[in-house]
Amino acid sequence: MEEINRDKLKHLLEHWIEHNGNHCDSFEKWIPQLEDAGFQQAAEYVSAASSEMEQSTNMLRKALESLE
């Protein structure tokens, strides 16, 4: 297994935070399109996934802050 240090962990956390943000942006763009196409329940699930992704991102931010 790869050895991890503070700098590596900081880099990983920053990457994961950015990655999650990109997913949330994509989810938010798709929700109205799903609704317009008549996929209301799918849109609701994607919206819930977006909210949970934001919660995950907040936890990653706290992890990053704990390194300072």
PDB file of N, CA, C and O in Angstrom:
ATOM      1  N   MET A   1       0.835  -1.182   0.000  1.00  0.00           N
ATOM      2  CA  MET A   1       0.000   0.000   0.000  1.00  0.00           C
ATOM      3  C   MET A   1       0.880   1.246   0.000  1.00  0.00           C
ATOM      4  O   MET A   1       1.919   1.287   0.633  1.00  0.00           O
ATOM      5  N   GLU A   2       0.404   2.270  -0.691  1.00  0.00           N
ATOM      6  CA  GLU A   2       1.145   3.523  -0.817  1.00  0.00           C
ATOM      7  C   GLU A   2       1.237   4.240   0.524  1.00  0.00           C
ATOM      8  O   GLU A   2       0.265   4.330   1.269  1.00  0.00           O
ATOM      9  N   GLU A   3       2.435   4.740   0.819  1.00  0.00           N
ATOM     10  CA  GLU A   3       2.615   5.525   2.037  1.00  0.00           C
ATOM     11  C   GLU A   3       1.957   6.890   1.845  1.00  0.00           C
ATOM     12  O   GLU A   3       1.990   7.464   0.764  1.00  0.00           O
ATOM     13  N   ILE A   4       1.356   7.380   2.904  1.00  0.00           N
ATOM     14  CA  ILE A   4       0.663   8.666   2.802  1.00  0.00           C
ATOM     15  C   ILE A   4       1.242   9.630   3.824  1.00  0.00           C
ATOM     16  O   ILE A   4       1.589   9.241   4.935  1.00  0.00           O
ATOM     17  N   ASN A   5       1.377  10.864   3.429  1.00  0.00           N
ATOM     18  CA  ASN A   5       1.821  11.916   4.329  1.00  0.00           C
ATOM     19  C   ASN A   5       0.834  13.074   4.223  1.00  0.00           C
ATOM     20  O   ASN A   5      -0.113  13.036   3.435  1.00  0.00           O
ATOM     21  N   ARG A   6       1.056  14.087   5.004  1.00  0.00           N
ATOM     22  CA  ARG A   6       0.134  15.229   5.064  1.00  0.00           C
ATOM     23  C   ARG A   6      -0.059  15.874   3.689  1.00  0.00           C
ATOM     24  O   ARG A   6      -1.177  16.190   3.290  1.00  0.00           O
ATOM     25  N   ASP A   7       1.025  16.071   2.944  1.00  0.00           N
ATOM     26  CA  ASP A   7       0.914  16.710   1.632  1.00  0.00           C
ATOM     27  C   ASP A   7       0.109  15.856   0.656  1.00  0.00           C
ATOM     28  O   ASP A   7      -0.721  16.371  -0.097  1.00  0.00           O
ATOM     29  N   LYS A   8       0.355  14.556   0.672  1.00  0.00           N
ATOM     30  CA  LYS A   8      -0.383  13.648  -0.211  1.00  0.00           C
ATOM     31  C   LYS A   8      -1.864  13.658   0.161  1.00  0.00           C
ATOM     32  O   LYS A   8      -2.729  13.722  -0.711  1.00  0.00           O
ATOM     33  N   LEU A   9      -2.153  13.588   1.458  1.00  0.00           N
ATOM     34  CA  LEU A   9      -3.543  13.593   1.914  1.00  0.00           C
ATOM     35  C   LEU A   9      -4.230  14.898   1.532  1.00  0.00           C
ATOM     36  O   LEU A   9      -5.370  14.898   1.053  1.00  0.00           O
ATOM     37  N   LYS A  10      -3.530  16.023   1.702  1.00  0.00           N
ATOM     38  CA  LYS A  10      -4.099  17.317   1.336  1.00  0.00           C
ATOM     39  C   LYS A  10      -4.424  17.344  -0.161  1.00  0.00           C
ATOM     40  O   LYS A  10      -5.511  17.774  -0.554  1.00  0.00           O
ATOM     41  N   HIS A  11      -3.508  16.853  -0.961  1.00  0.00           N
ATOM     42  CA  HIS A  11      -3.733  16.803  -2.409  1.00  0.00           C
ATOM     43  C   HIS A  11      -4.942  15.930  -2.747  1.00  0.00           C
ATOM     44  O   HIS A  11      -5.788  16.316  -3.564  1.00  0.00           O
ATOM     45  N   LEU A  12      -5.041  14.760  -2.129  1.00  0.00           N
ATOM     46  CA  LEU A  12      -6.177  13.863  -2.377  1.00  0.00           C
ATOM     47  C   LEU A  12      -7.499  14.511  -1.984  1.00  0.00           C
ATOM     48  O   LEU A  12      -8.481  14.459  -2.734  1.00  0.00           O
ATOM     49  N   LEU A  13      -7.533  15.115  -0.811  1.00  0.00           N
ATOM     50  CA  LEU A  13      -8.767  15.754  -0.346  1.00  0.00           C
ATOM     51  C   LEU A  13      -9.181  16.888  -1.266  1.00  0.00           C
ATOM     52  O   LEU A  13     -10.372  17.005  -1.608  1.00  0.00           O
ATOM     53  N   GLU A  14      -8.223  17.709  -1.688  1.00  0.00           N
ATOM     54  CA  GLU A  14      -8.551  18.799  -2.613  1.00  0.00           C
ATOM     55  C   GLU A  14      -9.101  18.243  -3.921  1.00  0.00           C
ATOM     56  O   GLU A  14     -10.064  18.784  -4.477  1.00  0.00           O
ATOM     57  N   HIS A  15      -8.516  17.168  -4.406  1.00  0.00           N
ATOM     58  CA  HIS A  15      -8.987  16.534  -5.641  1.00  0.00           C
ATOM     59  C   HIS A  15     -10.402  15.998  -5.468  1.00  0.00           C
ATOM     60  O   HIS A  15     -11.257  16.210  -6.327  1.00  0.00           O
ATOM     61  N   TRP A  16     -10.644  15.299  -4.369  1.00  0.00           N
ATOM     62  CA  TRP A  16     -11.978  14.725  -4.130  1.00  0.00           C
ATOM     63  C   TRP A  16     -13.028  15.821  -3.990  1.00  0.00           C
ATOM     64  O   TRP A  16     -14.158  15.662  -4.463  1.00  0.00           O
ATOM     65  N   ILE A  17     -12.681  16.916  -3.332  1.00  0.00           N
ATOM     66  CA  ILE A  17     -13.612  18.037  -3.180  1.00  0.00           C
ATOM     67  C   ILE A  17     -13.973  18.606  -4.557  1.00  0.00           C
ATOM     68  O   ILE A  17     -15.150  18.830  -4.861  1.00  0.00           O
ATOM     69  N   GLU A  18     -12.965  18.821  -5.375  1.00  0.00           N
ATOM     70  CA  GLU A  18     -13.216  19.341  -6.722  1.00  0.00           C
ATOM     71  C   GLU A  18     -14.033  18.344  -7.544  1.00  0.00           C
ATOM     72  O   GLU A  18     -14.978  18.725  -8.247  1.00  0.00           O
ATOM     73  N   HIS A  19     -13.693  17.087  -7.454  1.00  0.00           N
ATOM     74  CA  HIS A  19     -14.389  16.037  -8.202  1.00  0.00           C
ATOM     75  C   HIS A  19     -15.870  15.982  -7.810  1.00  0.00           C
ATOM     76  O   HIS A  19     -16.745  15.911  -8.674  1.00  0.00           O
ATOM     77  N   ASN A  20     -16.127  16.013  -6.512  1.00  0.00           N
ATOM     78  CA  ASN A  20     -17.524  16.025  -6.058  1.00  0.00           C
ATOM     79  C   ASN A  20     -18.263  17.245  -6.574  1.00  0.00           C
ATOM     80  O   ASN A  20     -19.428  17.161  -6.970  1.00  0.00           O
ATOM     81  N   GLY A  21     -17.596  18.393  -6.551  1.00  0.00           N
ATOM     82  CA  GLY A  21     -18.221  19.615  -7.051  1.00  0.00           C
ATOM     83  C   GLY A  21     -18.610  19.496  -8.511  1.00  0.00           C
ATOM     84  O   GLY A  21     -19.688  19.944  -8.915  1.00  0.00           O
ATOM     85  N   ASN A  22     -17.739  18.874  -9.297  1.00  0.00           N
ATOM     86  CA  ASN A  22     -18.058  18.666 -10.712  1.00  0.00           C
ATOM     87  C   ASN A  22     -19.275  17.775 -10.882  1.00  0.00           C
ATOM     88  O   ASN A  22     -20.128  18.027 -11.740  1.00  0.00           O
ATOM     89  N   HIS A  23     -19.369  16.737 -10.056  1.00  0.00           N
ATOM     90  CA  HIS A  23     -20.537  15.861 -10.126  1.00  0.00           C
ATOM     91  C   HIS A  23     -21.808  16.620  -9.742  1.00  0.00           C
ATOM     92  O   HIS A  23     -22.838  16.483 -10.413  1.00  0.00           O
ATOM     93  N   CYS A  24     -21.745  17.388  -8.680  1.00  0.00           N
ATOM     94  CA  CYS A  24     -22.925  18.152  -8.250  1.00  0.00           C
ATOM     95  C   CYS A  24     -23.371  19.123  -9.338  1.00  0.00           C
ATOM     96  O   CYS A  24     -24.576  19.251  -9.597  1.00  0.00           O
ATOM     97  N   ASP A  25     -22.424  19.780  -9.972  1.00  0.00           N
ATOM     98  CA  ASP A  25     -22.772  20.688 -11.066  1.00  0.00           C
ATOM     99  C   ASP A  25     -23.496  19.939 -12.182  1.00  0.00           C
ATOM    100  O   ASP A  25     -24.500  20.413 -12.716  1.00  0.00           O
ATOM    101  N   SER A  26     -22.992  18.770 -12.514  1.00  0.00           N
ATOM    102  CA  SER A  26     -23.607  17.958 -13.559  1.00  0.00           C
ATOM    103  C   SER A  26     -25.011  17.518 -13.145  1.00  0.00           C
ATOM    104  O   SER A  26     -25.955  17.594 -13.944  1.00  0.00           O
ATOM    105  N   PHE A  27     -25.155  17.065 -11.910  1.00  0.00           N
ATOM    106  CA  PHE A  27     -26.471  16.645 -11.417  1.00  0.00           C
ATOM    107  C   PHE A  27     -27.469  17.786 -11.543  1.00  0.00           C
ATOM    108  O   PHE A  27     -28.597  17.603 -12.012  1.00  0.00           O
ATOM    109  N   GLU A  28     -27.054  18.972 -11.085  1.00  0.00           N
ATOM    110  CA  GLU A  28     -27.955  20.123 -11.078  1.00  0.00           C
ATOM    111  C   GLU A  28     -28.368  20.528 -12.496  1.00  0.00           C
ATOM    112  O   GLU A  28     -29.481  21.000 -12.705  1.00  0.00           O
ATOM    113  N   LYS A  29     -27.486  20.350 -13.456  1.00  0.00           N
ATOM    114  CA  LYS A  29     -27.833  20.647 -14.850  1.00  0.00           C
ATOM    115  C   LYS A  29     -28.841  19.647 -15.401  1.00  0.00           C
ATOM    116  O   LYS A  29     -29.681  19.995 -16.233  1.00  0.00           O
ATOM    117  N   TRP A  30     -28.735  18.392 -14.949  1.00  0.00           N
ATOM    118  CA  TRP A  30     -29.602  17.346 -15.486  1.00  0.00           C
ATOM    119  C   TRP A  30     -30.993  17.323 -14.852  1.00  0.00           C
ATOM    120  O   TRP A  30     -31.952  16.886 -15.483  1.00  0.00           O
ATOM    121  N   ILE A  31     -31.131  17.782 -13.639  1.00  0.00           N
ATOM    122  CA  ILE A  31     -32.421  17.701 -12.936  1.00  0.00           C
ATOM    123  C   ILE A  31     -33.551  18.345 -13.732  1.00  0.00           C
ATOM    124  O   ILE A  31     -34.586  17.699 -13.975  1.00  0.00           O
ATOM    125  N   PRO A  32     -33.424  19.611 -14.189  1.00  0.00           N
ATOM    126  CA  PRO A  32     -34.538  20.196 -14.951  1.00  0.00           C
ATOM    127  C   PRO A  32     -34.796  19.457 -16.265  1.00  0.00           C
ATOM    128  O   PRO A  32     -35.946  19.368 -16.708  1.00  0.00           O
ATOM    129  N   GLN A  33     -33.746  18.939 -16.869  1.00  0.00           N
ATOM    130  CA  GLN A  33     -33.941  18.199 -18.119  1.00  0.00           C
ATOM    131  C   GLN A  33     -34.728  16.911 -17.872  1.00  0.00           C
ATOM    132  O   GLN A  33     -35.598  16.544 -18.674  1.00  0.00           O
ATOM    133  N   LEU A  34     -34.434  16.247 -16.761  1.00  0.00           N
ATOM    134  CA  LEU A  34     -35.181  15.038 -16.405  1.00  0.00           C
ATOM    135  C   LEU A  34     -36.639  15.370 -16.134  1.00  0.00           C
ATOM    136  O   LEU A  34     -37.547  14.658 -16.589  1.00  0.00           O
ATOM    137  N   GLU A  35     -36.861  16.462 -15.404  1.00  0.00           N
ATOM    138  CA  GLU A  35     -38.231  16.889 -15.111  1.00  0.00           C
ATOM    139  C   GLU A  35     -38.982  17.209 -16.400  1.00  0.00           C
ATOM    140  O   GLU A  35     -40.137  16.773 -16.572  1.00  0.00           O
ATOM    141  N   ASP A  36     -38.345  17.956 -17.286  1.00  0.00           N
ATOM    142  CA  ASP A  36     -38.987  18.326 -18.560  1.00  0.00           C
ATOM    143  C   ASP A  36     -39.313  17.107 -19.416  1.00  0.00           C
ATOM    144  O   ASP A  36     -40.282  17.120 -20.176  1.00  0.00           O
ATOM    145  N   ALA A  37     -38.494  16.057 -19.276  1.00  0.00           N
ATOM    146  CA  ALA A  37     -38.714  14.839 -20.054  1.00  0.00           C
ATOM    147  C   ALA A  37     -39.723  13.907 -19.394  1.00  0.00           C
ATOM    148  O   ALA A  37     -40.028  12.840 -19.929  1.00  0.00           O
ATOM    149  N   GLY A  38     -40.254  14.316 -18.231  1.00  0.00           N
ATOM    150  CA  GLY A  38     -41.270  13.511 -17.563  1.00  0.00           C
ATOM    151  C   GLY A  38     -40.717  12.480 -16.594  1.00  0.00           C
ATOM    152  O   GLY A  38     -41.450  11.617 -16.125  1.00  0.00           O
ATOM    153  N   PHE A  39     -39.443  12.586 -16.268  1.00  0.00           N
ATOM    154  CA  PHE A  39     -38.823  11.634 -15.348  1.00  0.00           C
ATOM    155  C   PHE A  39     -38.720  12.252 -13.955  1.00  0.00           C
ATOM    156  O   PHE A  39     -37.633  12.437 -13.401  1.00  0.00           O
ATOM    157  N   GLN A  40     -39.864  12.581 -13.388  1.00  0.00           N
ATOM    158  CA  GLN A  40     -39.917  13.293 -12.110  1.00  0.00           C
ATOM    159  C   GLN A  40     -39.256  12.505 -10.984  1.00  0.00           C
ATOM    160  O   GLN A  40     -38.474  13.063 -10.214  1.00  0.00           O
ATOM    161  N   GLN A  41     -39.565  11.223 -10.878  1.00  0.00           N
ATOM    162  CA  GLN A  41     -38.989  10.442  -9.779  1.00  0.00           C
ATOM    163  C   GLN A  41     -37.470  10.337  -9.922  1.00  0.00           C
ATOM    164  O   GLN A  41     -36.733  10.465  -8.944  1.00  0.00           O
ATOM    165  N   ALA A  42     -36.999  10.137 -11.133  1.00  0.00           N
ATOM    166  CA  ALA A  42     -35.556  10.092 -11.364  1.00  0.00           C
ATOM    167  C   ALA A  42     -34.929  11.430 -10.986  1.00  0.00           C
ATOM    168  O   ALA A  42     -33.857  11.477 -10.362  1.00  0.00           O
ATOM    169  N   ALA A  43     -35.592  12.519 -11.346  1.00  0.00           N
ATOM    170  CA  ALA A  43     -35.088  13.853 -11.005  1.00  0.00           C
ATOM    171  C   ALA A  43     -34.990  14.029  -9.489  1.00  0.00           C
ATOM    172  O   ALA A  43     -34.024  14.602  -8.983  1.00  0.00           O
ATOM    173  N   GLU A  44     -35.973  13.510  -8.776  1.00  0.00           N
ATOM    174  CA  GLU A  44     -35.949  13.607  -7.314  1.00  0.00           C
ATOM    175  C   GLU A  44     -34.784  12.813  -6.730  1.00  0.00           C
ATOM    176  O   GLU A  44     -34.118  13.275  -5.792  1.00  0.00           O
ATOM    177  N   TYR A  45     -34.523  11.636  -7.281  1.00  0.00           N
ATOM    178  CA  TYR A  45     -33.395  10.835  -6.804  1.00  0.00           C
ATOM    179  C   TYR A  45     -32.059  11.508  -7.124  1.00  0.00           C
ATOM    180  O   TYR A  45     -31.144  11.509  -6.296  1.00  0.00           O
ATOM    181  N   VAL A  46     -31.944  12.074  -8.298  1.00  0.00           N
ATOM    182  CA  VAL A  46     -30.712  12.770  -8.668  1.00  0.00           C
ATOM    183  C   VAL A  46     -30.528  13.997  -7.766  1.00  0.00           C
ATOM    184  O   VAL A  46     -29.413  14.290  -7.322  1.00  0.00           O
ATOM    185  N   SER A  47     -31.612  14.684  -7.454  1.00  0.00           N
ATOM    186  CA  SER A  47     -31.545  15.824  -6.550  1.00  0.00           C
ATOM    187  C   SER A  47     -31.089  15.381  -5.156  1.00  0.00           C
ATOM    188  O   SER A  47     -30.240  16.041  -4.531  1.00  0.00           O
ATOM    189  N   ALA A  48     -31.609  14.267  -4.688  1.00  0.00           N
ATOM    190  CA  ALA A  48     -31.194  13.733  -3.386  1.00  0.00           C
ATOM    191  C   ALA A  48     -29.718  13.330  -3.418  1.00  0.00           C
ATOM    192  O   ALA A  48     -28.973  13.577  -2.459  1.00  0.00           O
ATOM    193  N   ALA A  49     -29.297  12.740  -4.517  1.00  0.00           N
ATOM    194  CA  ALA A  49     -27.886  12.363  -4.660  1.00  0.00           C
ATOM    195  C   ALA A  49     -27.002  13.600  -4.613  1.00  0.00           C
ATOM    196  O   ALA A  49     -25.924  13.587  -3.998  1.00  0.00           O
ATOM    197  N   SER A  50     -27.449  14.673  -5.246  1.00  0.00           N
ATOM    198  CA  SER A  50     -26.695  15.920  -5.238  1.00  0.00           C
ATOM    199  C   SER A  50     -26.561  16.451  -3.814  1.00  0.00           C
ATOM    200  O   SER A  50     -25.471  16.869  -3.398  1.00  0.00           O
ATOM    201  N   SER A  51     -27.647  16.416  -3.059  1.00  0.00           N
ATOM    202  CA  SER A  51     -27.612  16.886  -1.669  1.00  0.00           C
ATOM    203  C   SER A  51     -26.660  16.044  -0.826  1.00  0.00           C
ATOM    204  O   SER A  51     -25.883  16.576  -0.027  1.00  0.00           O
ATOM    205  N   GLU A  52     -26.706  14.743  -1.018  1.00  0.00           N
ATOM    206  CA  GLU A  52     -25.818  13.875  -0.255  1.00  0.00           C
ATOM    207  C   GLU A  52     -24.365  14.053  -0.674  1.00  0.00           C
ATOM    208  O   GLU A  52     -23.453  13.974   0.158  1.00  0.00           O
ATOM    209  N   MET A  53     -24.143  14.326  -1.954  1.00  0.00           N
ATOM    210  CA  MET A  53     -22.783  14.590  -2.431  1.00  0.00           C
ATOM    211  C   MET A  53     -22.256  15.859  -1.775  1.00  0.00           C
ATOM    212  O   MET A  53     -21.085  15.928  -1.391  1.00  0.00           O
ATOM    213  N   GLU A  54     -23.114  16.865  -1.620  1.00  0.00           N
ATOM    214  CA  GLU A  54     -22.703  18.099  -0.956  1.00  0.00           C
ATOM    215  C   GLU A  54     -22.349  17.837   0.504  1.00  0.00           C
ATOM    216  O   GLU A  54     -21.388  18.405   1.028  1.00  0.00           O
ATOM    217  N   GLN A  55     -23.098  16.963   1.164  1.00  0.00           N
ATOM    218  CA  GLN A  55     -22.776  16.600   2.548  1.00  0.00           C
ATOM    219  C   GLN A  55     -21.425  15.889   2.608  1.00  0.00           C
ATOM    220  O   GLN A  55     -20.609  16.149   3.497  1.00  0.00           O
ATOM    221  N   SER A  56     -21.191  15.014   1.657  1.00  0.00           N
ATOM    222  CA  SER A  56     -19.911  14.324   1.566  1.00  0.00           C
ATOM    223  C   SER A  56     -18.776  15.324   1.365  1.00  0.00           C
ATOM    224  O   SER A  56     -17.725  15.230   2.011  1.00  0.00           O
ATOM    225  N   THR A  57     -18.997  16.286   0.489  1.00  0.00           N
ATOM    226  CA  THR A  57     -17.988  17.307   0.224  1.00  0.00           C
ATOM    227  C   THR A  57     -17.703  18.119   1.480  1.00  0.00           C
ATOM    228  O   THR A  57     -16.540  18.447   1.761  1.00  0.00           O
ATOM    229  N   ASN A  58     -18.733  18.414   2.253  1.00  0.00           N
ATOM    230  CA  ASN A  58     -18.532  19.143   3.502  1.00  0.00           C
ATOM    231  C   ASN A  58     -17.658  18.351   4.467  1.00  0.00           C
ATOM    232  O   ASN A  58     -16.802  18.922   5.159  1.00  0.00           O
ATOM    233  N   MET A  59     -17.842  17.043   4.513  1.00  0.00           N
ATOM    234  CA  MET A  59     -17.011  16.198   5.376  1.00  0.00           C
ATOM    235  C   MET A  59     -15.567  16.193   4.887  1.00  0.00           C
ATOM    236  O   MET A  59     -14.621  16.229   5.685  1.00  0.00           O
ATOM    237  N   LEU A  60     -15.389  16.163   3.566  1.00  0.00           N
ATOM    238  CA  LEU A  60     -14.039  16.212   3.011  1.00  0.00           C
ATOM    239  C   LEU A  60     -13.368  17.549   3.340  1.00  0.00           C
ATOM    240  O   LEU A  60     -12.170  17.597   3.650  1.00  0.00           O
ATOM    241  N   ARG A  61     -14.143  18.637   3.284  1.00  0.00           N
ATOM    242  CA  ARG A  61     -13.601  19.951   3.652  1.00  0.00           C
ATOM    243  C   ARG A  61     -13.162  19.984   5.119  1.00  0.00           C
ATOM    244  O   ARG A  61     -12.122  20.544   5.464  1.00  0.00           O
ATOM    245  N   LYS A  62     -13.966  19.352   5.978  1.00  0.00           N
ATOM    246  CA  LYS A  62     -13.597  19.288   7.401  1.00  0.00           C
ATOM    247  C   LYS A  62     -12.321  18.474   7.579  1.00  0.00           C
ATOM    248  O   LYS A  62     -11.459  18.824   8.396  1.00  0.00           O
ATOM    249  N   ALA A  63     -12.197  17.397   6.827  1.00  0.00           N
ATOM    250  CA  ALA A  63     -10.980  16.601   6.889  1.00  0.00           C
ATOM    251  C   ALA A  63      -9.780  17.441   6.463  1.00  0.00           C
ATOM    252  O   ALA A  63      -8.717  17.398   7.101  1.00  0.00           O
ATOM    253  N   LEU A  64      -9.952  18.224   5.398  1.00  0.00           N
ATOM    254  CA  LEU A  64      -8.882  19.094   4.926  1.00  0.00           C
ATOM    255  C   LEU A  64      -8.542  20.147   5.978  1.00  0.00           C
ATOM    256  O   LEU A  64      -7.350  20.390   6.266  1.00  0.00           O
ATOM    257  N   GLU A  65      -9.558  20.746   6.570  1.00  0.00           N
ATOM    258  CA  GLU A  65      -9.331  21.761   7.609  1.00  0.00           C
ATOM    259  C   GLU A  65      -8.597  21.172   8.810  1.00  0.00           C
ATOM    260  O   GLU A  65      -7.817  21.863   9.467  1.00  0.00           O
ATOM    261  N   SER A  66      -8.840  19.905   9.096  1.00  0.00           N
ATOM    262  CA  SER A  66      -8.198  19.275  10.258  1.00  0.00           C
ATOM    263  C   SER A  66      -6.689  19.135  10.069  1.00  0.00           C
ATOM    264  O   SER A  66      -5.966  18.917  11.058  1.00  0.00           O
ATOM    265  N   LEU A  67      -6.215  19.271   8.851  1.00  0.00           N
ATOM    266  CA  LEU A  67      -4.782  19.167   8.586  1.00  0.00           C
ATOM    267  C   LEU A  67      -4.041  20.468   8.833  1.00  0.00           C
ATOM    268  O   LEU A  67      -2.814  20.494   8.847  1.00  0.00           O
ATOM    269  N   GLU A  68      -4.791  21.553   9.006  1.00  0.00           N
ATOM    270  CA  GLU A  68      -4.148  22.863   9.177  1.00  0.00           C
ATOM    271  C   GLU A  68      -3.828  23.148  10.626  1.00  0.00           C
ATOM    272  O   GLU A  68      -4.265  22.592  11.530  1.00  0.00           O
TER     273      GLU A  68
END
